[in-house]
Each structure stands twice: as structure tokens, then as C-alpha cells.
Amino acid sequence: MIVEYIRYRVDRQDAEEFEAAYARAAVPLAAAPQCVDFELSRCVDEPESYILRITWTSAEAHMREFRGGEHFTAFFAEIRPYVQRIEEMRHYERTAVKGTGSAVPSLYEWAGGTAAFDRLTEVFYARVLKDDLIGPLFAHMDPGHPRYVAMWLSEVFGGPSRYTDERGGYPHMLAQHLGRHIGEPQRRRWVSLLMDAADEVGLPADPEFRAAFSGYIEWGTRLAVSNSALEAAPPSDGIPVPRWGWGVAPPYVPES
């Protein structure tokens, strides 16, 4: 992906119509398959200055496909009066430097930290061992397994990187599923028992937390089913433990 930044200088008396024009232009822009997301920001220190950020699938997709496609005409018709107000228009590549601040607590913190995930997996695996469908899969489970899964979930949801540091990270977790041929009924039971355990131990029940929590559990278990297929050969080198936040994951599109 590539990020385009466009810097405008718009007189204050024109600001309202400028923003309205971009609100209209946002409709064809959002409909363009080359566009990932976009945002128009106004400078607080210099209100005449605006920055438009658009993430494109690639620079070529923007310059050739979008500009030569059906949505550009409607988009450009709205912003045409402001083209002369552009002071800078460039494409930027993302770097590996990124992160989040502490203004919003991580899911790990919101859940109650390590102790909460330890309680969750302890109760969960007690349920698992009594279950007729998935219990046999864990009949010879390592006594430390619940704690290891708690470490994994803690790291996934923004906690310390203990699973990576002590257990081998994503490659180790992947190895636990390879060749297991997990079926959909088993996956569904696993999810159901975990959600029951989350209720029993009192994980936060607010809609935002549970939506993010269940989103990862659905994503992770479906990935486990895929990786456990007999013919599966998923890559593992260099893949970190996923970090799950309050938002959503984009769709996976394999590189051609």
C-alpha cells in the first residue's frame, strides 16, 4: 500500500464549501476499489491549512487505474475548484516504525491483565476436558498448557511478549496445529466453551470488548482450522504473534 498526502491552503471564507466539496467527493472516492481509506484534517494552528490523507493499494493503482477509471470523473468534478490551492501532493511508503499510545487501554489491560487470562484458561480447559467432542483432543494435555494459552492470549491482546520470549512465538503456536485436521464442529465447540468461560470468570461484558475479543477468537480458530488441514503448509518464518486491538483486521489478499 502507498499513502498519498495532499496539502491545501484554503481561505477561511471558503473553508465550509471546501469541506462540503470533499464530503461529496468522498462518495466516489470510497467506491473506488483502489482506495483503502482516507481522511481530511484541518490544522489547528493554521486553520487555512488542510491535509488530505489517502491510502491506495499502490501508486500505480492511484495514478493509472483510479485516474483512468469510472469514479475519478465524479471525484474530480467536486474538488476541481481547489486544485490551485494544492501546495504539496506526494506519495509515501510506510516504514516499520509504528505504534500506539496509551490514551486507549489495550484489550489486555481492559480485561484485567495476566491474572484475568490465567483464570480464563484455567476454567476453560476444565470445561474442555469434560467435553465429549473436543475433550479427547486434550486427553494428554501438558499440565502447563492452560498457562501457555493464557500467555498467548495476553500477548495477542496487547500484554507482555512472554509467549514470544519463552515459548517461541508464532512458529511454536503454528506447530501445535499442523496436521491436526481440526473440524468445524470442534472449532465451534472450542469457541462456545471459551465464551462460556469468559462469562464465568467475569471478563468485561461491554459490547466493545466482547466484539473485539470474539472477533479475534473467531479469526484465530478459523485460521487454526485452515492451518491444521493435512495438506496445509502455512508460512511461519518472520511472522510475529498477532496483536489485536479494538478495531478490525482488513481482509487477507494473497500477493499475486
mmCIF file of C-alpha atoms in Angstrom:
data_model
loop_
_atom_site.group_PDB
_atom_site.id
_atom_site.type_symbol
_atom_site.label_atom_id
_atom_site.label_comp_id
_atom_site.label_asym_id
_atom_site.label_seq_id
_atom_site.Cartn_x
_atom_site.Cartn_y
_atom_site.Cartn_z
ATOM 1 C CA MET A 1 0.000 0.000 0.000
ATOM 2 C CA ILE A 2 1.001 3.602 -0.524
ATOM 3 C CA VAL A 3 -0.084 6.751 1.298
ATOM 4 C CA GLU A 4 -0.787 9.984 -0.572
ATOM 5 C CA TYR A 5 -0.700 13.293 1.272
ATOM 6 C CA ILE A 6 -2.174 16.424 -0.299
ATOM 7 C CA ARG A 7 -1.681 19.740 1.473
ATOM 8 C CA TYR A 8 -4.141 22.532 0.710
ATOM 9 C CA ARG A 9 -4.280 26.168 1.701
ATOM 10 C CA VAL A 10 -7.862 27.377 1.698
ATOM 11 C CA ASP A 11 -9.037 30.840 2.718
ATOM 12 C CA ARG A 12 -11.226 30.844 5.811
ATOM 13 C CA GLN A 13 -14.236 32.180 3.953
ATOM 14 C CA ASP A 14 -14.032 29.173 1.600
ATOM 15 C CA ALA A 15 -13.447 26.549 4.265
ATOM 16 C CA GLU A 16 -17.064 25.480 4.709
ATOM 17 C CA GLU A 17 -17.622 24.883 0.995
ATOM 18 C CA PHE A 18 -14.229 23.195 0.651
ATOM 19 C CA GLU A 19 -15.147 20.661 3.330
ATOM 20 C CA ALA A 20 -18.594 20.211 1.788
ATOM 21 C CA ALA A 21 -17.000 19.584 -1.619
ATOM 22 C CA TYR A 22 -14.781 16.878 -0.141
ATOM 23 C CA ALA A 23 -17.744 15.349 1.639
ATOM 24 C CA ARG A 24 -19.377 14.960 -1.784
ATOM 25 C CA ALA A 25 -16.127 13.785 -3.391
ATOM 26 C CA ALA A 26 -15.819 11.155 -0.655
ATOM 27 C CA VAL A 27 -18.675 9.186 -2.189
ATOM 28 C CA PRO A 28 -16.938 8.221 -5.467
ATOM 29 C CA LEU A 29 -13.591 8.007 -3.646
ATOM 30 C CA ALA A 30 -14.985 5.444 -1.200
ATOM 31 C CA ALA A 31 -16.459 3.482 -4.118
ATOM 32 C CA ALA A 32 -13.090 3.180 -5.869
ATOM 33 C CA PRO A 33 -11.548 -0.283 -5.347
ATOM 34 C CA GLN A 34 -8.071 1.252 -5.433
ATOM 35 C CA CYS A 35 -8.791 3.313 -2.288
ATOM 36 C CA VAL A 36 -8.169 1.756 1.121
ATOM 37 C CA ASP A 37 -9.139 4.695 3.352
ATOM 38 C CA PHE A 38 -8.947 8.480 3.534
ATOM 39 C CA GLU A 39 -9.156 11.373 5.971
ATOM 40 C CA LEU A 40 -9.276 15.161 5.659
ATOM 41 C CA SER A 41 -7.745 17.100 8.579
ATOM 42 C CA ARG A 42 -7.695 20.818 9.300
ATOM 43 C CA CYS A 43 -4.723 22.466 11.006
ATOM 44 C CA VAL A 44 -5.477 23.906 14.435
ATOM 45 C CA ASP A 45 -2.501 26.280 14.406
ATOM 46 C CA GLU A 46 -3.137 27.470 10.834
ATOM 47 C CA PRO A 47 -6.830 26.908 10.027
ATOM 48 C CA GLU A 48 -6.206 27.730 6.368
ATOM 49 C CA SER A 49 -4.089 24.586 6.041
ATOM 50 C CA TYR A 50 -5.646 21.164 5.306
ATOM 51 C CA ILE A 51 -4.083 17.743 4.872
ATOM 52 C CA LEU A 52 -5.834 15.043 2.890
ATOM 53 C CA ARG A 53 -4.525 11.525 3.511
ATOM 54 C CA ILE A 54 -5.498 8.756 1.102
ATOM 55 C CA THR A 55 -4.206 5.198 1.336
ATOM 56 C CA TRP A 56 -4.064 3.499 -2.060
ATOM 57 C CA THR A 57 -3.390 -0.131 -2.846
ATOM 58 C CA SER A 58 -0.391 1.090 -4.859
ATOM 59 C CA ALA A 59 0.887 4.221 -6.580
ATOM 60 C CA GLU A 60 0.100 2.668 -9.969
ATOM 61 C CA ALA A 61 -3.423 1.860 -8.825
ATOM 62 C CA HIS A 62 -3.903 5.514 -7.980
ATOM 63 C CA MET A 63 -2.209 7.137 -10.946
ATOM 64 C CA ARG A 64 -3.402 4.758 -13.666
ATOM 65 C CA GLU A 65 -6.369 2.706 -12.502
ATOM 66 C CA PHE A 66 -8.201 5.279 -10.372
ATOM 67 C CA ARG A 67 -7.480 8.250 -12.614
ATOM 68 C CA GLY A 68 -8.448 6.215 -15.660
ATOM 69 C CA GLY A 69 -11.475 4.638 -14.019
ATOM 70 C CA GLU A 70 -15.151 5.372 -13.657
ATOM 71 C CA HIS A 71 -15.001 7.026 -10.212
ATOM 72 C CA PHE A 72 -12.392 9.680 -10.942
ATOM 73 C CA THR A 73 -14.636 11.923 -13.023
ATOM 74 C CA ALA A 74 -17.203 12.348 -10.259
ATOM 75 C CA PHE A 75 -14.462 12.794 -7.662
ATOM 76 C CA PHE A 76 -12.559 15.406 -9.649
ATOM 77 C CA ALA A 77 -15.703 17.348 -10.514
ATOM 78 C CA GLU A 78 -16.150 18.163 -6.837
ATOM 79 C CA ILE A 79 -12.561 19.107 -5.975
ATOM 80 C CA ARG A 80 -11.627 20.792 -9.272
ATOM 81 C CA PRO A 81 -12.143 24.346 -7.896
ATOM 82 C CA TYR A 82 -9.490 23.690 -5.266
ATOM 83 C CA VAL A 83 -6.718 22.181 -7.370
ATOM 84 C CA GLN A 84 -4.926 25.520 -7.493
ATOM 85 C CA ARG A 85 -4.921 25.564 -3.684
ATOM 86 C CA ILE A 86 -2.680 22.497 -3.517
ATOM 87 C CA GLU A 87 0.748 23.219 -2.001
ATOM 88 C CA GLU A 88 2.051 19.656 -1.923
ATOM 89 C CA MET A 89 0.939 16.297 -3.339
ATOM 90 C CA ARG A 90 3.178 13.269 -2.811
ATOM 91 C CA HIS A 91 3.127 9.507 -2.300
ATOM 92 C CA TYR A 92 4.795 7.986 0.759
ATOM 93 C CA GLU A 93 5.782 4.428 1.614
ATOM 94 C CA ARG A 94 5.144 3.187 5.128
ATOM 95 C CA THR A 95 8.112 2.170 7.259
ATOM 96 C CA ALA A 96 8.400 -0.368 10.055
ATOM 97 C CA VAL A 97 8.183 2.419 12.643
ATOM 98 C CA LYS A 98 4.657 2.464 14.059
ATOM 99 C CA GLY A 99 2.852 2.021 17.336
ATOM 100 C CA THR A 100 0.025 3.159 19.530
ATOM 101 C CA GLY A 101 -0.059 5.459 22.510
ATOM 102 C CA SER A 102 -1.507 4.893 25.954
ATOM 103 C CA ALA A 103 -4.589 7.081 25.647
ATOM 104 C CA VAL A 104 -6.715 3.996 24.994
ATOM 105 C CA PRO A 105 -6.083 0.928 27.189
ATOM 106 C CA SER A 106 -5.142 -2.298 25.470
ATOM 107 C CA LEU A 107 -7.599 -5.178 25.452
ATOM 108 C CA TYR A 108 -5.181 -6.928 27.815
ATOM 109 C CA GLU A 109 -5.418 -4.087 30.327
ATOM 110 C CA TRP A 110 -9.187 -3.758 29.925
ATOM 111 C CA ALA A 111 -9.646 -7.489 30.545
ATOM 112 C CA GLY A 112 -7.707 -7.355 33.814
ATOM 113 C CA GLY A 113 -4.189 -8.322 32.770
ATOM 114 C CA THR A 114 -2.358 -11.616 33.209
ATOM 115 C CA ALA A 115 -4.455 -12.748 36.165
ATOM 116 C CA ALA A 116 -7.665 -12.460 34.119
ATOM 117 C CA PHE A 117 -6.324 -14.589 31.270
ATOM 118 C CA ASP A 118 -4.903 -17.145 33.719
ATOM 119 C CA ARG A 119 -8.358 -17.509 35.284
ATOM 120 C CA LEU A 120 -9.977 -17.710 31.857
ATOM 121 C CA THR A 121 -7.815 -20.562 30.571
ATOM 122 C CA GLU A 122 -7.944 -22.468 33.864
ATOM 123 C CA VAL A 123 -11.757 -22.507 33.808
ATOM 124 C CA PHE A 124 -11.861 -23.048 30.059
ATOM 125 C CA TYR A 125 -9.651 -26.138 29.988
ATOM 126 C CA ALA A 126 -11.520 -27.626 32.930
ATOM 127 C CA ARG A 127 -14.592 -27.431 30.685
ATOM 128 C CA VAL A 128 -12.668 -28.774 27.701
ATOM 129 C CA LEU A 129 -11.515 -31.923 29.491
ATOM 130 C CA LYS A 130 -15.131 -32.781 30.341
ATOM 131 C CA ASP A 131 -16.406 -32.199 26.810
ATOM 132 C CA ASP A 132 -17.249 -35.217 24.689
ATOM 133 C CA LEU A 133 -16.336 -33.580 21.362
ATOM 134 C CA ILE A 134 -13.030 -31.831 21.989
ATOM 135 C CA GLY A 135 -12.039 -33.401 25.299
ATOM 136 C CA PRO A 136 -10.310 -36.346 23.587
ATOM 137 C CA LEU A 137 -8.048 -33.925 21.691
ATOM 138 C CA PHE A 138 -6.657 -32.743 25.018
ATOM 139 C CA ALA A 139 -6.621 -36.037 26.895
ATOM 140 C CA HIS A 140 -2.808 -35.965 27.143
ATOM 141 C CA MET A 141 -2.506 -32.201 27.565
ATOM 142 C CA ASP A 142 0.635 -30.784 29.151
ATOM 143 C CA PRO A 143 -0.325 -29.557 32.653
ATOM 144 C CA GLY A 144 1.149 -26.179 31.714
ATOM 145 C CA HIS A 145 -0.982 -25.828 28.575
ATOM 146 C CA PRO A 146 -3.648 -23.537 30.089
ATOM 147 C CA ARG A 147 -0.928 -21.178 31.292
ATOM 148 C CA TYR A 148 0.748 -21.192 27.870
ATOM 149 C CA VAL A 149 -2.510 -20.314 26.155
ATOM 150 C CA ALA A 150 -3.023 -17.533 28.703
ATOM 151 C CA MET A 151 0.415 -16.204 27.754
ATOM 152 C CA TRP A 152 -0.535 -16.336 24.073
ATOM 153 C CA LEU A 153 -3.845 -14.524 24.577
ATOM 154 C CA SER A 154 -2.202 -11.940 26.819
ATOM 155 C CA GLU A 155 0.376 -11.136 24.145
ATOM 156 C CA VAL A 156 -2.231 -11.096 21.365
ATOM 157 C CA PHE A 157 -4.363 -8.599 23.260
ATOM 158 C CA GLY A 158 -1.530 -6.186 23.984
ATOM 159 C CA GLY A 159 0.194 -7.661 27.023
ATOM 160 C CA PRO A 160 3.836 -8.661 27.584
ATOM 161 C CA SER A 161 5.606 -10.700 24.911
ATOM 162 C CA ARG A 162 6.112 -13.744 27.142
ATOM 163 C CA TYR A 163 4.833 -16.246 24.589
ATOM 164 C CA THR A 164 7.349 -14.960 22.059
ATOM 165 C CA ASP A 165 10.180 -14.774 24.583
ATOM 166 C CA GLU A 166 9.534 -18.046 26.425
ATOM 167 C CA ARG A 167 7.590 -20.286 24.048
ATOM 168 C CA GLY A 168 8.880 -19.476 20.569
ATOM 169 C CA GLY A 169 6.171 -17.135 19.309
ATOM 170 C CA TYR A 170 4.032 -17.746 16.264
ATOM 171 C CA PRO A 171 6.069 -20.659 14.797
ATOM 172 C CA HIS A 172 5.613 -22.613 18.018
ATOM 173 C CA MET A 173 1.866 -21.969 18.137
ATOM 174 C CA LEU A 174 1.543 -22.915 14.469
ATOM 175 C CA ALA A 175 3.333 -26.207 15.133
ATOM 176 C CA GLN A 176 0.654 -27.157 17.657
ATOM 177 C CA HIS A 177 -1.987 -27.174 14.908
ATOM 178 C CA LEU A 178 -0.180 -28.598 11.884
ATOM 179 C CA GLY A 179 -1.632 -31.916 10.771
ATOM 180 C CA ARG A 180 -4.301 -31.982 13.492
ATOM 181 C CA HIS A 181 -7.140 -31.806 10.944
ATOM 182 C CA ILE A 182 -9.443 -29.812 13.212
ATOM 183 C CA GLY A 183 -13.047 -29.846 12.003
ATOM 184 C CA GLU A 184 -15.641 -27.100 12.063
ATOM 185 C CA PRO A 185 -17.761 -28.773 14.798
ATOM 186 C CA GLN A 186 -14.666 -28.921 17.021
ATOM 187 C CA ARG A 187 -13.844 -25.285 16.316
ATOM 188 C CA ARG A 188 -17.364 -24.176 17.176
ATOM 189 C CA ARG A 189 -17.339 -26.138 20.435
ATOM 190 C CA TRP A 190 -13.958 -24.630 21.350
ATOM 191 C CA VAL A 191 -15.339 -21.127 20.780
ATOM 192 C CA SER A 192 -18.544 -21.854 22.686
ATOM 193 C CA LEU A 193 -16.728 -23.217 25.715
ATOM 194 C CA LEU A 194 -14.320 -20.278 25.748
ATOM 195 C CA MET A 195 -17.164 -17.763 25.649
ATOM 196 C CA ASP A 196 -18.873 -19.603 28.498
ATOM 197 C CA ALA A 197 -15.631 -19.487 30.458
ATOM 198 C CA ALA A 198 -15.311 -15.753 29.766
ATOM 199 C CA ASP A 199 -18.728 -15.241 31.336
ATOM 200 C CA GLU A 200 -17.903 -17.457 34.300
ATOM 201 C CA VAL A 201 -14.672 -15.666 35.202
ATOM 202 C CA GLY A 202 -16.194 -12.230 34.648
ATOM 203 C CA LEU A 203 -14.276 -10.888 31.673
ATOM 204 C CA PRO A 204 -15.646 -7.443 30.772
ATOM 205 C CA ALA A 205 -19.062 -7.782 29.201
ATOM 206 C CA ASP A 206 -19.258 -4.388 27.489
ATOM 207 C CA PRO A 207 -20.113 -4.668 23.779
ATOM 208 C CA GLU A 208 -16.862 -3.099 22.603
ATOM 209 C CA PHE A 209 -14.600 -5.512 24.482
ATOM 210 C CA ARG A 210 -16.642 -8.594 23.691
ATOM 211 C CA ALA A 211 -16.844 -7.663 19.996
ATOM 212 C CA ALA A 212 -13.049 -7.323 19.796
ATOM 213 C CA PHE A 213 -12.443 -10.414 21.931
ATOM 214 C CA SER A 214 -14.836 -12.636 19.992
ATOM 215 C CA GLY A 215 -13.517 -11.184 16.727
ATOM 216 C CA TYR A 216 -10.051 -12.492 17.485
ATOM 217 C CA ILE A 217 -11.341 -15.848 18.731
ATOM 218 C CA GLU A 218 -13.316 -16.350 15.514
ATOM 219 C CA TRP A 219 -10.374 -15.244 13.362
ATOM 220 C CA GLY A 220 -7.814 -17.280 15.273
ATOM 221 C CA THR A 221 -9.805 -20.505 15.415
ATOM 222 C CA ARG A 222 -10.723 -20.341 11.737
ATOM 223 C CA LEU A 223 -7.041 -19.824 10.921
ATOM 224 C CA ALA A 224 -6.197 -22.806 13.136
ATOM 225 C CA VAL A 225 -8.651 -24.986 11.209
ATOM 226 C CA SER A 226 -7.081 -23.897 7.923
ATOM 227 C CA ASN A 227 -3.536 -24.465 9.195
ATOM 228 C CA SER A 228 -4.437 -27.877 10.603
ATOM 229 C CA ALA A 229 -5.563 -29.315 7.274
ATOM 230 C CA LEU A 230 -3.484 -32.282 6.190
ATOM 231 C CA GLU A 231 -2.249 -30.509 3.054
ATOM 232 C CA ALA A 232 -1.636 -27.140 4.742
ATOM 233 C CA ALA A 233 1.821 -25.595 4.536
ATOM 234 C CA PRO A 234 1.424 -22.107 6.034
ATOM 235 C CA PRO A 235 4.465 -19.810 6.239
ATOM 236 C CA SER A 236 5.870 -19.138 9.689
ATOM 237 C CA ASP A 237 9.292 -17.534 9.220
ATOM 238 C CA GLY A 238 9.328 -13.961 10.424
ATOM 239 C CA ILE A 239 5.627 -13.919 11.313
ATOM 240 C CA PRO A 240 5.062 -12.323 14.740
ATOM 241 C CA VAL A 241 2.349 -13.107 17.235
ATOM 242 C CA PRO A 242 -0.704 -11.126 16.037
ATOM 243 C CA ARG A 243 -1.579 -8.026 18.033
ATOM 244 C CA TRP A 244 -5.313 -7.498 18.301
ATOM 245 C CA GLY A 245 -6.825 -4.112 19.081
ATOM 246 C CA TRP A 246 -10.218 -2.504 19.342
ATOM 247 C CA GLY A 247 -10.607 -2.204 15.565
ATOM 248 C CA VAL A 248 -10.933 -4.806 12.871
ATOM 249 C CA ALA A 249 -8.492 -6.687 10.669
ATOM 250 C CA PRO A 250 -8.524 -5.997 6.907
ATOM 251 C CA PRO A 251 -9.315 -8.828 4.551
ATOM 252 C CA TYR A 252 -6.405 -11.080 3.635
ATOM 253 C CA VAL A 253 -5.475 -10.713 -0.013
ATOM 254 C CA PRO A 254 -2.651 -13.065 -1.113
ATOM 255 C CA GLU A 255 0.125 -11.457 -3.122
ATOM 256 C CA SER A 256 -0.083 -12.338 -6.793
#
